[in-house]
């Protein structure tokens, strides 16, 4: 009888361990599946939503159109300043961080912000296989510095722009984890198109 009780105890213990392992495996499977649909499957270009845009709400010194698939959120950095916001893409677990600075009649301040914007991008040159910086002209006549980073980096695309007198705006796309650009190429191209649309529809407010 004692042997039988020990046998049942061991059997129950073994079953408990098996159930624990199964639960853990299911949890990992759920995490993997969630990641697959968020980045793995979407990174292959599957199920990318149609691109449509909406105007930024009033009250900002800048206006542009941004993706209807992005959530406008307040910036949470401890360095946050007025009119800083984040555009979060839940489908891709990616965020565009927008930082604004008023530089009215202060050329030295404007120069500092431009230098800092470029320096922030080039901080990633340790992991980036290459970094390309170019200047583009928007349909509304604005100039913008566009920075593309390649390789295993968390931020593949950034830009900054200014009217040269009053306003400065920087945008940086970040994914939660650094990844080879090739793995997320369709998603990067998708959000990059959204960011270019932001630039092309950008207007400064007095």
Coordinates of C-alpha atoms in Angstrom, one line a residue:
X1 CA 0.0 0.0 0.0
X2 CA 2.8 2.3 0.8
X3 CA 4.5 1.5 -2.5
X4 CA 1.2 2.3 -4.2
X5 CA 0.9 5.7 -2.5
X6 CA 4.4 6.5 -3.6
X7 CA 3.6 5.4 -7.1
X8 CA 0.5 7.7 -7.3
X9 CA 2.4 10.6 -5.8
X10 CA 5.2 10.2 -8.4
X11 CA 2.6 9.9 -11.1
X12 CA 0.8 13.0 -10.1
X13 CA 4.1 14.9 -9.8
X14 CA 5.1 13.7 -13.3
X15 CA 1.7 14.8 -14.7
X16 CA 2.1 18.2 -13.0
X17 CA 5.5 18.7 -14.5
X18 CA 4.2 17.7 -18.0
X19 CA 1.4 20.1 -17.7
X20 CA 3.8 22.9 -16.6
X21 CA 6.0 22.2 -19.6
X22 CA 3.0 22.1 -21.9
X23 CA 1.8 25.5 -20.5
X24 CA 5.3 27.0 -21.0
X25 CA 5.5 25.7 -24.5
X26 CA 2.1 27.1 -25.4
X27 CA 3.2 30.4 -24.0
X28 CA 6.3 30.4 -26.1
X29 CA 4.2 29.4 -29.1
X30 CA 1.8 32.2 -28.5
X31 CA 4.7 34.7 -28.2
X32 CA 6.3 33.3 -31.4
X33 CA 3.0 33.5 -33.3
X34 CA 2.3 37.0 -32.1
X35 CA 5.8 38.0 -33.3
X36 CA 5.3 36.2 -36.6
X37 CA 2.1 38.1 -37.4
X38 CA 3.6 41.4 -36.1
X39 CA 6.9 41.3 -37.9
X40 CA 7.7 37.9 -39.4
X41 CA 4.7 37.6 -41.7
X42 CA 4.3 41.3 -42.2
X43 CA 8.0 41.7 -43.0
X44 CA 7.4 39.5 -46.0
X45 CA 4.9 42.0 -47.3
X46 CA 1.8 40.0 -46.5
X47 CA -1.3 41.7 -45.2
X48 CA 0.2 45.2 -45.4
X49 CA -2.8 47.5 -45.0
X50 CA -3.7 50.0 -47.7
X51 CA -2.1 53.4 -47.1
X52 CA -4.6 56.2 -46.2
X53 CA -3.9 59.4 -44.3
X54 CA -5.5 61.8 -41.9
X55 CA -4.7 65.4 -40.9
X56 CA -2.9 66.0 -37.6
X57 CA -5.2 67.6 -35.1
X58 CA -5.1 71.3 -34.6
X59 CA -3.0 73.0 -31.9
X60 CA 0.4 72.2 -33.2
X61 CA 2.9 74.7 -34.8
X62 CA 3.2 72.2 -37.7
X63 CA 0.6 70.3 -39.7
X64 CA 0.8 67.2 -41.9
X65 CA -1.1 64.1 -42.9
X66 CA -0.2 60.8 -41.2
X67 CA -1.2 57.2 -41.5
X68 CA -4.7 56.1 -40.3
X69 CA -2.9 53.0 -39.0
X70 CA -0.7 54.9 -36.6
X71 CA -1.8 56.1 -33.1
X72 CA -1.0 59.6 -32.1
X73 CA 0.5 59.4 -28.6
X74 CA 2.1 62.0 -26.3
X75 CA 5.9 61.7 -26.0
X76 CA 7.0 60.1 -22.8
X77 CA 10.8 60.8 -22.8
X78 CA 12.1 62.6 -19.8
X79 CA 13.5 65.2 -22.2
X80 CA 10.1 65.8 -23.8
X81 CA 9.3 69.3 -24.8
X82 CA 6.2 71.1 -26.1
X83 CA 4.7 69.6 -29.3
X84 CA 6.7 66.4 -29.1
X85 CA 4.6 63.3 -30.1
X86 CA 4.9 59.7 -31.1
X87 CA 3.2 57.9 -34.0
X88 CA 2.8 54.2 -33.0
X89 CA 2.1 51.5 -35.5
X90 CA 0.6 48.6 -33.4
X91 CA 0.7 46.2 -36.4
X92 CA 4.4 46.6 -36.7
X93 CA 5.4 47.5 -33.1
X94 CA 7.2 50.5 -34.6
X95 CA 7.2 54.1 -33.6
X96 CA 7.9 57.4 -35.3
X97 CA 9.3 59.8 -32.7
X98 CA 8.7 63.5 -33.5
X99 CA 10.5 66.3 -31.8
X100 CA 9.9 70.0 -32.4
X101 CA 11.8 73.1 -31.5
X102 CA 10.9 76.7 -31.9
X103 CA 14.0 78.6 -33.1
X104 CA 12.6 82.1 -33.8
X105 CA 15.4 84.4 -34.9
X106 CA 18.0 82.2 -33.3
X107 CA 20.4 80.9 -35.9
X108 CA 22.8 79.4 -33.4
X109 CA 20.0 77.4 -31.8
X110 CA 18.8 76.2 -35.2
X111 CA 22.3 75.1 -36.2
X112 CA 22.7 73.2 -32.9
X113 CA 19.4 71.3 -33.5
X114 CA 20.4 70.4 -37.0
X115 CA 23.9 69.2 -35.9
X116 CA 22.3 67.2 -33.1
X117 CA 19.8 65.6 -35.4
X118 CA 22.6 64.4 -37.7
X119 CA 24.7 63.3 -34.7
X120 CA 21.9 61.2 -33.3
X121 CA 21.5 59.3 -36.5
X122 CA 25.3 58.7 -36.9
X123 CA 25.5 57.3 -33.3
X124 CA 24.2 54.1 -34.9
X125 CA 27.2 53.8 -37.3
X126 CA 28.8 51.2 -35.0
X127 CA 26.1 48.7 -36.1
X128 CA 25.0 50.2 -39.4
X129 CA 26.6 48.7 -42.5
X130 CA 26.1 52.1 -44.1
X131 CA 24.4 55.5 -43.6
X132 CA 23.2 57.7 -46.4
X133 CA 22.2 61.3 -45.9
X134 CA 20.6 63.4 -48.6
X135 CA 18.6 66.6 -49.1
X136 CA 15.2 66.5 -50.8
X137 CA 12.8 69.2 -51.9
X138 CA 9.1 68.8 -51.1
X139 CA 6.2 69.9 -53.3
X140 CA 5.5 72.7 -50.9
X141 CA 9.1 74.0 -51.2
X142 CA 10.6 72.7 -48.0
X143 CA 14.0 71.2 -47.8
X144 CA 14.5 68.1 -45.7
X145 CA 17.6 66.1 -44.6
X146 CA 16.7 62.4 -45.1
X147 CA 18.9 59.8 -43.4
X148 CA 18.7 56.1 -44.2
X149 CA 20.5 53.5 -42.1
X150 CA 21.3 50.0 -43.3
X151 CA 22.3 46.9 -41.4
X152 CA 21.3 45.6 -38.0
X153 CA 19.9 48.9 -36.6
X154 CA 16.7 49.8 -34.7
X155 CA 16.2 53.0 -36.6
X156 CA 16.3 52.6 -40.4
X157 CA 14.9 56.0 -41.4
X158 CA 15.0 59.6 -40.1
X159 CA 14.5 63.1 -41.3
X160 CA 14.7 66.7 -40.1
X161 CA 13.5 69.8 -41.7
X162 CA 13.2 73.6 -40.9
X163 CA 11.9 76.7 -42.5
X164 CA 15.2 78.4 -41.5
X165 CA 13.5 81.0 -39.4
X166 CA 11.0 79.7 -36.8
X167 CA 10.6 76.0 -36.8
X168 CA 12.5 72.8 -36.6
X169 CA 11.1 69.2 -36.8
X170 CA 12.8 65.9 -36.6
X171 CA 11.3 62.4 -37.1
X172 CA 12.9 59.1 -36.4
X173 CA 11.5 55.6 -37.1
X174 CA 12.3 53.0 -34.4
X175 CA 11.5 49.3 -34.1
X176 CA 11.5 47.7 -30.6
X177 CA 14.6 45.6 -31.5
X178 CA 17.4 46.0 -33.9
X179 CA 17.0 43.8 -37.0
X180 CA 18.6 43.4 -40.4
X181 CA 16.9 45.7 -42.8
X182 CA 16.4 42.9 -45.3
X183 CA 14.1 41.1 -42.8
X184 CA 11.8 44.1 -42.4
X185 CA 12.3 45.6 -45.9
X186 CA 8.6 45.7 -46.9
X187 CA 7.6 47.2 -43.6
X188 CA 10.4 49.8 -43.6
X189 CA 9.4 50.8 -47.2
X190 CA 5.8 51.0 -46.1
X191 CA 6.5 53.4 -43.2
X192 CA 9.1 55.3 -45.1
X193 CA 6.4 56.1 -47.7
X194 CA 4.2 57.4 -44.8
X195 CA 7.1 59.6 -43.6
X196 CA 7.7 61.0 -47.0
X197 CA 4.0 61.8 -47.2
X198 CA 4.3 63.6 -43.9
X199 CA 7.1 65.7 -45.4
X200 CA 5.2 66.4 -48.6
X201 CA 2.1 67.6 -46.7
X202 CA 4.0 69.5 -44.0
X203 CA 2.9 73.1 -43.3
X204 CA 4.3 75.5 -40.7
X205 CA 1.9 77.5 -38.5
X206 CA 2.7 81.1 -37.5

